[in-house]
Amino acid sequence: MRKSKMTSLLALAMSAILVLSQAGCGSGGKDTGESTAPAAAGTQAETAQEAKEPAEKGDPFGKYEEPVKMTAMTSIATTASATDYENSLWSAKMGELFNIDIEYVFLAAKEQYDERVNLMLASGDLPDVMNVSLTQMHQMIEAGLLQPLTDVYDGYVTDQAKEAMTKDGTFPFDAATVDGELYGIPWVQPRIETCHALFVNEKWRKDNDLPEPDTWENFEKMIYAFADGDPNGNGIKDEFGIGLTKKIWDTGFEATSIANAFGAYPNAWIQGADGNIVYGSVQPEMKPVLEKLAQYYKDGLIDPEFIVKDYDTEAELVTKEQLGAMFGIQWTGLMGSCLQSLYENSADPDSLEWKIYPIPSVDGKETSPVVYDYSSQWLVVNKDFANPEAVAKICNYMHFMGLGPQETGPEGYPELAISYEEWENMWNNDSYRLYSPETEHGNIDRWEHWFQAMEDGDTTWIDSNYLAKDQFYAMQRFAEDGSKMTDNFGEPSISAASWQFTYRLCGQTFMYALDQKEKNNLTSDLRGSFVSESMIENQAVLEDLEIQTFTNIITGQSPVDEFDSFVEQWNVLGGEMITQEINEWHESMSGQ
């Protein structure tokens, strides 16, 4: 594809994204915490459709009188097979409830799938519905291959699904909106759920009479004591204060949060003080971060083998009681099953305690954690498909199955009621779905209700939702009985207890994230799932250069001033062009 065409296409793809980013972010990309969703799908749609008649309301769960055949394509995990999808309980349920007959015409792992999509783009021969990336979707829009879904979204998608998908803003919807028309139903991955926090071995902290890590000074007192004070009591200096992996800016056991505390945002595209979009890893705020990490490494706070470890192998230090703290996403404690294994292998598991803390403050102001929009797939519809509303019915059903009320069915649709046994079999044992956004889980809502019910005993909301109910009563049993708790079958289960011991930290992280969102204190990465031509050509080289340079600085192989040379190289090797492209999108958006 010629450069001019790619630039035009990418400007189209990003203009809507940056509208939201500007509306939802101040200097530095701060998230306002407010949804910018209008009544129609996406912020662009409102202006373009002011003169358009409201979409006719359709039946969100209505069953077709005659079978509707829907050819479909989706990428699948390498561990899945075409047979898994063809025989899926979910596909069968679409036929039973809605008379939608899903026929998968192609299923493959992502690389092979993308190759097939590119061939189809050239021929224009698409199935009725398919999952595609942001770039692929906009190529299809430009080629006139897709059907607008604005009326489908407005007229058929339930309020329950709309609220779940836009509660964290309309970022992925705006990315799919062109000239006021929505062209894809996103697999929404809420940004708020990517917030990182500090995981602390609270038993070690309390046993050593250390202060809570509410300031950077207290945080450093704690991690130095973890590394030097023999908190595991084995008489050997084999403990480390803070976890780290070879990726440095990983989802868990990472240094991203340390950088955020210093006002730096590596591995993120943020809005600079002058309004331009900049890459955080090459900003001057990074230099003191690298200097601090180098000091921690020199002082023995960081595992020297981090340079060859991923988060699963670094997590083994937790299980061996050799690590006192780590930063990471809500499921960090599940990485490598580290906290579960620690609990199950302990002689006294009920004496163990880990706790979530906010990222400590360096300057007395609350640290603003970075959050990412990982929405990377959109369900799109062929322009010639006669029943586009079928995708709305699938979207509605997936959210109903996660958010409830499953026992009675949605209001007015008792025929959708499902027993707990059938629901559990589908939900827990069959992941082979055409569409499955993270919002179907309602994670933060569930945790809010769980914590509230643990305090006041009111389980009304929980009892109406199988997914919430499934975990809540297990949480109660763990709170009462600890390692002696029973599983759902009434049998004593250390594995059930170890899961609850770890899982509660996910909830604590979500509540921290929600608190920061309400305070307008999250910093959003503005790239989302967007990929430019220069990124395709140069990103791998730039990422390798960044990690190698920063690793050398941290381990003392290079002086911290090597950062300045890195910035120059980064710009020459394609970083400057990528930055220019991103800012061209911004200018294109501003001119609309």
Coordinates of C-alpha atoms in Angstrom, one line a residue:
M1 CA 0.0 0.0 0.0
R2 CA 1.3 3.4 -0.9
K3 CA 2.4 5.7 2.0
S4 CA -0.2 8.4 1.1
K5 CA -3.0 5.9 1.2
M6 CA -1.9 4.4 4.5
T7 CA -1.6 7.8 6.1
S8 CA -5.1 8.7 4.9
L9 CA -6.5 5.4 6.2
L10 CA -4.8 5.7 9.6
A11 CA -5.9 9.2 10.0
L12 CA -9.5 7.9 9.5
A13 CA -8.9 5.2 12.0
M14 CA -7.4 7.5 14.7
S15 CA -9.5 10.6 14.4
A16 CA -12.3 9.2 16.4
I17 CA -10.0 7.8 19.0
L18 CA -8.3 11.1 19.6
V19 CA -11.6 12.9 19.9
L20 CA -12.3 10.8 22.9
S21 CA -8.7 11.1 24.2
Q22 CA -9.0 14.9 24.1
A23 CA -12.4 14.9 25.7
G24 CA -11.4 12.4 28.4
C25 CA -7.8 13.5 29.1
G26 CA -6.1 16.6 30.2
S27 CA -2.4 17.3 30.1
G28 CA -0.6 14.0 30.4
G29 CA -3.6 12.1 29.3
K30 CA -5.5 12.2 32.6
D31 CA -8.8 10.2 32.4
T32 CA -11.8 12.2 33.5
G33 CA -13.6 9.0 34.5
E34 CA -16.7 10.2 32.7
S35 CA -18.3 8.3 29.8
T36 CA -18.6 10.4 26.7
A37 CA -21.1 8.1 25.2
P38 CA -24.1 9.8 23.6
A39 CA -27.4 8.0 23.0
A40 CA -26.2 6.9 19.6
A41 CA -23.1 4.7 19.2
G42 CA -19.9 6.8 19.5
T43 CA -19.3 10.5 19.9
Q44 CA -19.0 11.2 16.2
A45 CA -22.4 9.7 15.6
E46 CA -24.3 12.3 17.5
T47 CA -23.4 15.3 15.3
A48 CA -23.7 13.4 12.0
Q49 CA -27.1 12.0 12.9
E50 CA -28.9 15.0 14.4
A51 CA -31.1 15.1 11.4
K52 CA -31.6 11.4 11.2
E53 CA -34.7 9.7 12.4
P54 CA -34.2 7.6 15.6
A55 CA -33.5 4.0 15.0
E56 CA -36.6 1.8 15.1
K57 CA -36.5 -0.3 18.3
G58 CA -36.3 -4.0 17.5
D59 CA -36.7 -7.2 19.5
P60 CA -33.3 -7.6 21.3
F61 CA -33.9 -11.3 22.0
G62 CA -36.5 -12.2 19.3
K63 CA -36.4 -15.5 17.6
Y64 CA -36.5 -15.6 13.8
E65 CA -39.4 -17.5 12.4
E66 CA -37.2 -19.1 9.8
P67 CA -33.5 -20.2 10.3
V68 CA -31.0 -17.4 9.6
K69 CA -27.8 -18.8 8.2
M70 CA -24.8 -16.8 9.3
T71 CA -21.4 -17.6 7.8
A72 CA -18.6 -16.5 10.2
M73 CA -14.8 -16.3 10.7
T74 CA -12.8 -15.7 13.8
S75 CA -9.2 -16.2 15.0
I76 CA -8.8 -18.9 17.7
A77 CA -6.3 -19.9 20.3
T78 CA -3.5 -22.3 19.2
T79 CA -4.9 -24.8 21.7
A80 CA -8.4 -24.7 20.1
S81 CA -9.7 -26.5 17.0
A82 CA -12.3 -25.9 14.4
T83 CA -14.3 -28.8 15.9
D84 CA -14.4 -27.0 19.2
Y85 CA -16.2 -24.0 17.7
E86 CA -18.4 -26.0 15.3
N87 CA -19.7 -28.1 18.3
S88 CA -19.8 -25.2 20.7
L89 CA -22.6 -25.1 23.3
W90 CA -22.9 -21.4 22.5
S91 CA -23.4 -22.0 18.8
A92 CA -26.1 -24.5 19.6
K93 CA -27.8 -22.1 22.0
M94 CA -27.9 -19.4 19.3
G95 CA -29.8 -21.8 17.1
E96 CA -32.1 -22.9 19.9
L97 CA -33.0 -19.5 21.2
F98 CA -32.8 -17.3 18.1
N99 CA -32.8 -19.6 15.1
I100 CA -29.4 -18.3 14.2
D101 CA -27.3 -21.0 12.4
I102 CA -23.7 -20.1 12.7
E103 CA -21.5 -21.7 10.1
Y104 CA -17.8 -21.1 10.6
V105 CA -16.1 -21.0 7.2
F106 CA -12.6 -20.3 8.5
L107 CA -11.0 -20.7 11.9
A108 CA -7.3 -20.3 12.5
A109 CA -4.6 -18.9 14.9
K110 CA -4.1 -15.2 14.5
E111 CA -1.2 -15.1 12.1
Q112 CA -2.8 -17.5 9.6
Y113 CA -6.2 -15.8 10.2
D114 CA -4.8 -12.3 9.4
E115 CA -3.3 -13.7 6.1
R116 CA -6.7 -15.0 5.1
V117 CA -8.4 -11.7 6.0
N118 CA -5.9 -9.8 3.8
L119 CA -6.6 -12.1 0.9
M120 CA -10.3 -11.5 1.4
L121 CA -9.8 -7.8 1.4
A122 CA -8.2 -8.1 -2.0
S123 CA -11.1 -10.2 -3.4
G124 CA -13.9 -8.5 -1.5
D125 CA -15.4 -12.0 -0.7
L126 CA -16.2 -11.8 3.0
P127 CA -18.4 -14.0 5.2
D128 CA -21.5 -12.6 6.8
V129 CA -19.8 -11.7 10.0
M130 CA -16.2 -11.8 11.2
N131 CA -13.8 -10.5 13.9
V132 CA -11.1 -8.1 12.6
S133 CA -8.5 -5.7 13.9
L134 CA -8.8 -1.9 13.9
T135 CA -6.7 -1.5 10.7
Q136 CA -8.5 -4.4 8.9
M137 CA -11.9 -2.8 9.8
H138 CA -10.9 0.6 8.4
Q139 CA -9.5 -1.0 5.2
M140 CA -12.9 -2.7 4.8
I141 CA -14.8 0.5 5.5
E142 CA -12.7 2.3 2.9
A143 CA -13.3 -0.5 0.4
G144 CA -17.1 -0.3 1.0
L145 CA -17.3 -3.9 2.2
L146 CA -19.0 -3.3 5.5
Q147 CA -22.6 -2.6 6.6
P148 CA -23.1 0.3 9.0
L149 CA -24.4 -0.9 12.4
T150 CA -25.5 2.4 14.0
D151 CA -29.2 1.5 13.7
V152 CA -28.6 -2.1 14.8
Y153 CA -26.7 -0.8 17.9
D154 CA -29.3 1.9 18.7
G155 CA -32.3 -0.3 18.0
Y156 CA -31.4 -3.7 19.1
V157 CA -28.6 -3.7 21.7
T158 CA -30.0 -3.8 25.2
D159 CA -29.5 -1.1 27.8
Q160 CA -27.7 -3.7 29.9
A161 CA -25.1 -4.4 27.2
K162 CA -24.7 -0.7 26.2
E163 CA -24.1 0.3 29.8
A164 CA -21.6 -2.4 30.4
M165 CA -19.7 -1.6 27.2
T166 CA -19.6 2.2 27.6
K167 CA -19.2 2.5 31.4
D168 CA -15.5 3.1 31.0
G169 CA -16.0 5.5 28.0
T170 CA -16.6 5.0 24.3
F171 CA -13.0 4.7 23.1
P172 CA -13.5 1.4 21.1
F173 CA -16.8 2.6 19.7
D174 CA -15.3 5.9 18.5
A175 CA -12.5 3.9 16.9
A176 CA -15.1 2.1 14.8
T177 CA -17.2 5.2 13.9
V178 CA -16.7 6.9 10.5
D179 CA -18.8 9.8 9.2
G180 CA -21.3 9.2 12.0
E181 CA -21.8 5.5 11.3
L182 CA -20.7 2.7 13.6
Y183 CA -19.1 -0.2 11.7
G184 CA -18.1 -2.7 14.3
I185 CA -19.2 -4.1 17.7
P186 CA -16.0 -4.0 19.8
W187 CA -14.7 -6.7 22.1
V188 CA -14.5 -4.0 24.9
Q189 CA -11.6 -4.4 27.3
P190 CA -12.2 -1.7 30.0
R191 CA -9.2 0.6 30.5
I192 CA -9.8 0.8 34.3
E193 CA -9.2 -2.9 34.6
T194 CA -5.6 -2.5 33.4
C195 CA -4.6 -0.3 36.4
H196 CA -1.6 -1.5 38.3
A197 CA -1.0 -1.5 42.1
L198 CA 1.6 -2.5 44.7
F199 CA 1.4 -6.1 46.0
V200 CA 3.0 -6.4 49.5
N201 CA 3.9 -9.4 51.7
E202 CA 1.9 -7.9 54.6
K203 CA 3.1 -10.6 57.0
W204 CA 6.7 -9.6 56.4
R205 CA 5.9 -5.9 56.8
K206 CA 4.1 -6.4 60.1
D207 CA 6.5 -8.9 61.5
N208 CA 9.3 -6.4 61.0
D209 CA 7.3 -3.4 62.3
L210 CA 7.7 -1.5 59.0
P211 CA 5.6 1.5 58.1
E212 CA 2.9 1.2 55.4
P213 CA 4.3 2.2 52.0
D214 CA 2.3 5.3 51.7
T215 CA 5.2 7.5 50.7
W216 CA 8.3 6.7 48.6
E217 CA 10.5 7.1 51.7
N218 CA 8.4 4.4 53.5
F219 CA 8.3 2.2 50.4
E220 CA 12.1 2.3 50.3
K221 CA 12.4 1.5 54.0
M222 CA 10.2 -1.5 53.4
I223 CA 11.9 -3.0 50.3
Y224 CA 15.4 -2.4 51.8
A225 CA 14.3 -4.2 55.0
F226 CA 12.8 -7.1 52.9
A227 CA 16.2 -7.5 51.1
D228 CA 18.5 -7.1 54.1
G229 CA 16.5 -8.2 57.2
D230 CA 16.0 -11.9 56.5
P231 CA 12.2 -11.7 56.7
N232 CA 11.8 -15.4 55.8
G233 CA 14.0 -16.3 58.8
N234 CA 16.2 -18.9 57.1
G235 CA 19.4 -17.2 58.0
I236 CA 20.4 -16.7 54.4
K237 CA 20.4 -13.5 52.4
D238 CA 18.2 -14.8 49.7
E239 CA 15.3 -12.3 49.7
F240 CA 14.7 -9.4 47.2
G241 CA 12.7 -6.3 47.8
I242 CA 10.9 -5.8 44.5
G243 CA 10.2 -8.0 41.6
L244 CA 11.2 -7.3 38.0
T245 CA 11.2 -9.2 34.6
K246 CA 13.2 -9.0 31.4
K247 CA 10.4 -7.0 29.8
I248 CA 10.8 -4.3 32.5
W249 CA 7.4 -2.8 31.5
D250 CA 5.5 -6.0 32.0
T251 CA 1.9 -6.6 33.2
G252 CA 3.3 -7.9 36.5
F253 CA 6.6 -7.8 38.3
E254 CA 7.2 -4.5 36.5
A255 CA 8.9 -1.1 36.8
T256 CA 6.1 0.8 35.0
S257 CA 4.6 1.7 38.3
I258 CA 7.9 3.0 39.7
A259 CA 8.2 5.2 36.6
N260 CA 4.6 6.5 37.1
A261 CA 5.5 7.5 40.6
F262 CA 8.2 9.7 39.2
G263 CA 5.8 11.2 36.6
A264 CA 7.2 9.1 33.7
Y265 CA 5.1 6.9 31.4
P266 CA 7.3 4.3 29.5
N267 CA 5.7 2.1 26.9
A268 CA 2.8 4.6 26.6
W269 CA 1.8 7.3 24.2
I270 CA 0.6 10.3 26.3
Q271 CA -0.2 13.9 25.7
G272 CA 2.7 16.2 26.5
A273 CA 2.6 19.5 28.2
D274 CA 2.5 21.3 24.7
G275 CA -0.5 19.3 23.6
N276 CA 1.4 17.0 21.3
I277 CA 1.4 13.2 21.7
V278 CA 4.7 11.8 22.8
Y279 CA 6.2 8.4 23.6
G280 CA 6.8 8.2 27.3
S281 CA 10.0 6.1 27.2
V282 CA 12.0 8.8 25.5
Q283 CA 11.0 11.7 27.7
P284 CA 13.5 13.3 30.2
E285 CA 11.4 12.1 33.2
M286 CA 12.7 8.6 32.4
K287 CA 16.3 9.3 33.3
P288 CA 15.9 9.6 37.1
V289 CA 13.7 6.4 37.0
L290 CA 16.6 4.4 35.4
E291 CA 19.0 5.9 37.9
K292 CA 16.8 4.8 40.7
L293 CA 16.4 1.3 39.3
A294 CA 20.2 1.0 38.8
Q295 CA 20.6 1.9 42.5
Y296 CA 18.1 -0.8 43.6
Y297 CA 19.9 -3.4 41.4
K298 CA 23.3 -2.4 42.9
D299 CA 21.9 -2.6 46.4
G300 CA 20.6 -6.1 45.9
L301 CA 16.9 -5.2 45.9
I302 CA 16.3 -6.7 42.4
D303 CA 16.9 -10.3 41.5
P304 CA 20.0 -10.3 39.2
E305 CA 18.4 -13.0 37.1
F306 CA 15.5 -10.8 36.1
I307 CA 17.2 -10.3 32.7
V308 CA 16.2 -13.8 31.6
K309 CA 12.9 -14.2 33.5
D310 CA 9.3 -13.7 32.4
Y311 CA 6.7 -13.0 35.0
D312 CA 5.9 -16.7 35.6
T313 CA 9.5 -17.5 36.5
E314 CA 10.0 -14.4 38.5
A315 CA 6.8 -15.3 40.4
E316 CA 8.6 -18.4 41.7
L317 CA 10.4 -16.1 44.2
V318 CA 7.0 -15.5 45.8
T319 CA 6.3 -19.2 46.2
K320 CA 9.8 -19.7 47.7
E321 CA 9.3 -16.8 50.1
Q322 CA 12.1 -14.8 48.6
L323 CA 10.2 -11.7 47.4
G324 CA 8.5 -9.1 49.5
A325 CA 6.7 -6.9 46.9
M326 CA 5.9 -6.4 43.3
F327 CA 3.9 -4.0 41.1
G328 CA 1.4 -5.3 38.6
I329 CA -2.1 -5.7 37.1
Q330 CA -5.0 -7.1 39.2
W331 CA -4.1 -10.8 38.4
T332 CA -0.4 -10.5 39.3
G333 CA -0.8 -12.8 42.2
L334 CA -2.1 -15.5 39.9
M335 CA 1.0 -15.3 37.7
G336 CA 2.8 -18.6 37.9
S337 CA 0.2 -19.6 40.5
C338 CA 2.6 -17.9 42.9
L339 CA 0.4 -17.0 45.8
Q340 CA -1.7 -20.1 45.4
S341 CA 1.4 -22.3 45.6
L342 CA 2.7 -20.3 48.5
Y343 CA -0.5 -20.8 50.4
E344 CA -0.9 -24.5 49.5
N345 CA 2.7 -25.3 50.5
S346 CA 2.8 -23.4 53.7
A347 CA 2.9 -25.2 57.1
D348 CA 0.6 -22.4 58.4
P349 CA -1.3 -20.9 55.5
D350 CA -3.6 -18.9 57.7
S351 CA -0.7 -16.9 59.0
L352 CA 0.1 -15.6 55.6
E353 CA -1.1 -12.2 54.4
W354 CA -0.6 -10.2 51.2
K355 CA -2.2 -6.8 50.6
I356 CA -2.7 -4.3 47.8
Y357 CA -1.5 -0.7 48.3
P358 CA -1.7 2.3 46.0
I359 CA 1.4 3.1 44.0
P360 CA 3.4 5.2 46.5
S361 CA 3.9 8.9 46.1
V362 CA 7.2 10.6 45.4
D363 CA 6.1 14.2 45.9
G364 CA 3.1 14.0 48.2
K365 CA 0.6 14.0 45.3
E366 CA -1.1 10.8 44.4
T367 CA 0.6 8.8 41.7
S368 CA -1.4 8.7 38.5
P369 CA -1.2 5.1 37.1
V370 CA -1.2 4.5 33.4
V371 CA -4.1 2.5 31.9
Y372 CA -4.5 1.0 28.5
D373 CA -7.3 0.2 26.1
Y374 CA -6.6 -3.4 25.0
S375 CA -9.8 -3.6 22.8
S376 CA -8.3 -5.2 19.7
Q377 CA -11.1 -6.9 17.9
W378 CA -14.4 -5.7 16.3
L379 CA -17.3 -7.9 15.1
V380 CA -18.2 -6.5 11.6
V381 CA -20.9 -7.4 9.2
N382 CA -20.8 -7.9 5.4
K383 CA -22.7 -5.1 3.5
D384 CA -24.8 -7.8 1.8
F385 CA -25.9 -9.7 5.0
A386 CA -29.7 -9.4 5.3
N387 CA -29.9 -9.8 9.1
P388 CA -27.3 -7.5 10.7
E389 CA -29.3 -7.3 13.9
A390 CA -28.3 -11.0 14.6
V391 CA -25.0 -9.7 15.9
A392 CA -26.8 -7.5 18.4
K393 CA -28.8 -10.6 19.7
I394 CA -25.5 -12.4 20.2
C395 CA -24.0 -9.3 22.0
N396 CA -27.1 -9.1 24.2
Y397 CA -27.1 -12.7 25.1
M398 CA -23.4 -12.8 26.1
H399 CA -23.9 -9.9 28.4
F400 CA -27.1 -11.4 29.9
M401 CA -25.2 -14.6 30.6
G402 CA -22.5 -12.8 32.5
L403 CA -24.6 -10.0 34.2
G404 CA -27.9 -11.8 34.8
P405 CA -30.5 -12.4 35.9
Q406 CA -29.9 -15.8 34.6
E407 CA -32.4 -17.7 36.8
T408 CA -35.4 -15.7 35.6
G409 CA -34.2 -14.4 32.2
P410 CA -34.3 -10.7 31.1
E411 CA -37.5 -8.9 31.9
G412 CA -40.1 -10.0 29.4
Y413 CA -38.1 -13.0 28.2
P414 CA -38.6 -15.9 30.7
E415 CA -37.8 -18.3 27.9
L416 CA -34.2 -17.3 28.3
A417 CA -34.0 -18.4 31.9
I418 CA -31.3 -21.0 32.4
S419 CA -30.6 -23.4 35.3
Y420 CA -27.4 -22.9 37.3
E421 CA -26.1 -26.3 36.2
E422 CA -26.5 -25.6 32.5
W423 CA -25.1 -22.1 32.9
E424 CA -22.0 -23.3 34.7
N425 CA -21.4 -25.9 32.1
M426 CA -21.5 -23.3 29.3
W427 CA -19.7 -20.5 31.2
N428 CA -16.9 -22.4 32.8
N429 CA -16.4 -25.3 30.3
D430 CA -16.9 -23.8 26.8
S431 CA -15.0 -20.7 25.7
Y432 CA -15.6 -21.2 22.0
R433 CA -17.6 -18.1 21.2
L434 CA -17.9 -15.9 18.2
Y435 CA -18.1 -12.8 20.5
S436 CA -16.8 -12.5 24.0
P437 CA -16.0 -9.0 25.4
E438 CA -14.5 -8.6 28.8
T439 CA -17.5 -6.4 29.8
E440 CA -19.7 -9.5 29.9
H441 CA -18.1 -10.3 33.3
G442 CA -19.0 -7.0 35.0
N443 CA -15.9 -7.3 37.1
I444 CA -15.8 -4.1 39.0
D445 CA -19.6 -4.1 39.7
R446 CA -19.3 -7.6 41.1
W447 CA -16.5 -6.7 43.4
E448 CA -18.3 -3.5 44.7
H449 CA -21.3 -5.6 45.5
W450 CA -19.2 -8.4 47.0
F451 CA -17.3 -6.1 49.4
Q452 CA -20.5 -4.3 50.3
A453 CA -22.3 -7.6 51.0
M454 CA -19.4 -8.8 53.2
E455 CA -20.0 -5.7 55.3
D456 CA -23.8 -5.5 55.5
G457 CA -24.9 -9.0 54.7
D458 CA -27.3 -7.9 51.9
T459 CA -27.0 -10.4 49.1
T460 CA -30.1 -9.4 47.1
W461 CA -28.1 -8.2 44.0
I462 CA -25.6 -11.1 44.3
D463 CA -28.4 -13.8 44.4
S464 CA -29.7 -12.6 41.0
N465 CA -26.4 -13.2 39.2
Y466 CA -25.0 -16.7 38.9
L467 CA -21.5 -15.3 38.2
A468 CA -21.5 -13.2 41.3
K469 CA -23.2 -15.9 43.4
D470 CA -20.7 -18.5 42.2
Q471 CA -17.8 -16.7 43.9
F472 CA -19.4 -14.8 46.8
Y473 CA -20.4 -17.7 49.0
A474 CA -17.0 -19.2 48.5
M475 CA -15.5 -15.9 49.6
Q476 CA -17.7 -16.0 52.7
R477 CA -16.6 -19.5 53.6
F478 CA -12.9 -18.5 53.2
A479 CA -13.5 -15.4 55.5
E480 CA -14.9 -17.7 58.1
D481 CA -12.8 -20.8 57.8
G482 CA -9.6 -19.9 56.0
S483 CA -7.6 -22.9 54.9
K484 CA -10.3 -25.2 56.4
M485 CA -13.0 -23.9 54.0
T486 CA -15.1 -26.3 51.9
D487 CA -15.6 -26.2 48.1
N488 CA -18.9 -25.9 46.3
F489 CA -19.5 -29.6 47.0
G490 CA -19.0 -29.3 50.7
E491 CA -15.6 -31.0 50.7
P492 CA -12.6 -29.4 52.5
S493 CA -10.4 -27.9 49.8
I494 CA -7.0 -26.3 50.2
S495 CA -7.0 -25.4 46.5
A496 CA -10.4 -23.5 46.9
A497 CA -8.8 -21.7 49.9
S498 CA -5.6 -20.8 48.0
W499 CA -7.8 -19.4 45.1
Q500 CA -9.7 -17.2 47.5
F501 CA -6.5 -16.1 49.2
T502 CA -5.2 -14.8 45.9
Y503 CA -8.4 -13.8 44.2
R504 CA -9.3 -11.2 46.8
L505 CA -6.3 -9.2 45.7
C506 CA -7.9 -8.8 42.3
G507 CA -10.8 -7.1 44.0
Q508 CA -8.6 -4.8 46.1
T509 CA -6.8 -3.7 42.9
F510 CA -10.1 -3.0 41.1
M511 CA -11.3 -0.9 44.1
Y512 CA -8.0 1.1 44.0
A513 CA -8.5 1.6 40.2
L514 CA -12.1 2.8 40.7
D515 CA -11.0 5.2 43.4
Q516 CA -8.4 6.7 41.1
K517 CA -10.9 7.0 38.3
E518 CA -13.3 8.8 40.5
K519 CA -10.5 11.2 41.4
N520 CA -9.7 11.7 37.7
N521 CA -6.2 10.3 38.4
L522 CA -5.7 7.8 35.7
T523 CA -3.4 8.5 32.8
S524 CA -4.5 6.9 29.5
D525 CA -2.3 5.5 26.8
L526 CA -3.6 7.1 23.6
R527 CA -2.4 4.5 21.2
G528 CA -5.0 1.8 21.9
S529 CA -4.8 -1.0 19.3
F530 CA -3.7 1.3 16.5
V531 CA -0.8 0.2 14.3
S532 CA 0.8 2.5 11.7
E533 CA 2.9 1.6 8.7
S534 CA 6.0 2.9 10.4
M535 CA 5.2 0.8 13.5
I536 CA 4.9 -2.3 11.5
E537 CA 8.3 -1.6 9.9
N538 CA 10.2 -0.4 13.0
Q539 CA 8.4 -1.2 16.2
A540 CA 10.3 -4.5 16.9
V541 CA 13.7 -2.9 16.5
L542 CA 12.7 0.1 18.7
E543 CA 11.4 -2.2 21.4
D544 CA 14.5 -4.3 21.4
L545 CA 16.7 -1.1 21.5
E546 CA 14.7 0.2 24.5
I547 CA 14.8 -2.9 26.6
Q548 CA 18.5 -3.6 25.9
T549 CA 19.5 -0.1 26.7
F550 CA 17.5 0.2 29.8
T551 CA 18.6 -3.3 31.0
N552 CA 22.2 -2.3 30.5
I553 CA 21.7 0.9 32.6
I554 CA 19.8 -0.9 35.3
T555 CA 22.5 -3.6 35.6
G556 CA 25.3 -1.1 35.6
Q557 CA 26.8 -2.1 32.2
S558 CA 26.1 1.3 30.9
P559 CA 26.0 4.7 32.6
V560 CA 22.6 6.5 33.0
D561 CA 23.8 9.1 30.4
E562 CA 23.4 6.3 27.8
F563 CA 19.7 7.3 27.9
D564 CA 20.5 10.4 25.9
S565 CA 22.1 8.3 23.1
F566 CA 19.2 6.0 23.2
V567 CA 16.7 8.8 22.6
E568 CA 18.7 9.9 19.5
Q569 CA 18.9 6.4 18.1
W570 CA 15.2 5.9 18.8
N571 CA 14.3 8.9 16.7
V572 CA 16.6 8.0 13.8
L573 CA 15.4 4.4 13.7
G574 CA 11.8 5.3 13.1
G575 CA 10.6 6.8 16.4
E576 CA 10.5 10.3 15.0
M577 CA 8.4 9.2 12.1
I578 CA 5.9 7.3 14.3
T579 CA 5.6 10.4 16.5
Q580 CA 4.9 12.5 13.4
E581 CA 2.2 10.1 12.2
I582 CA 0.5 10.1 15.6
N583 CA 0.5 13.9 15.6
E584 CA -0.8 14.1 12.1
W585 CA -3.8 12.0 13.2
H586 CA -4.3 14.6 16.0
E587 CA -4.2 17.4 13.5
S588 CA -6.6 15.6 11.2
M589 CA -9.0 15.2 14.1
S590 CA -8.8 18.8 15.1
G591 CA -9.7 19.9 11.5
Q592 CA -12.9 17.9 11.4

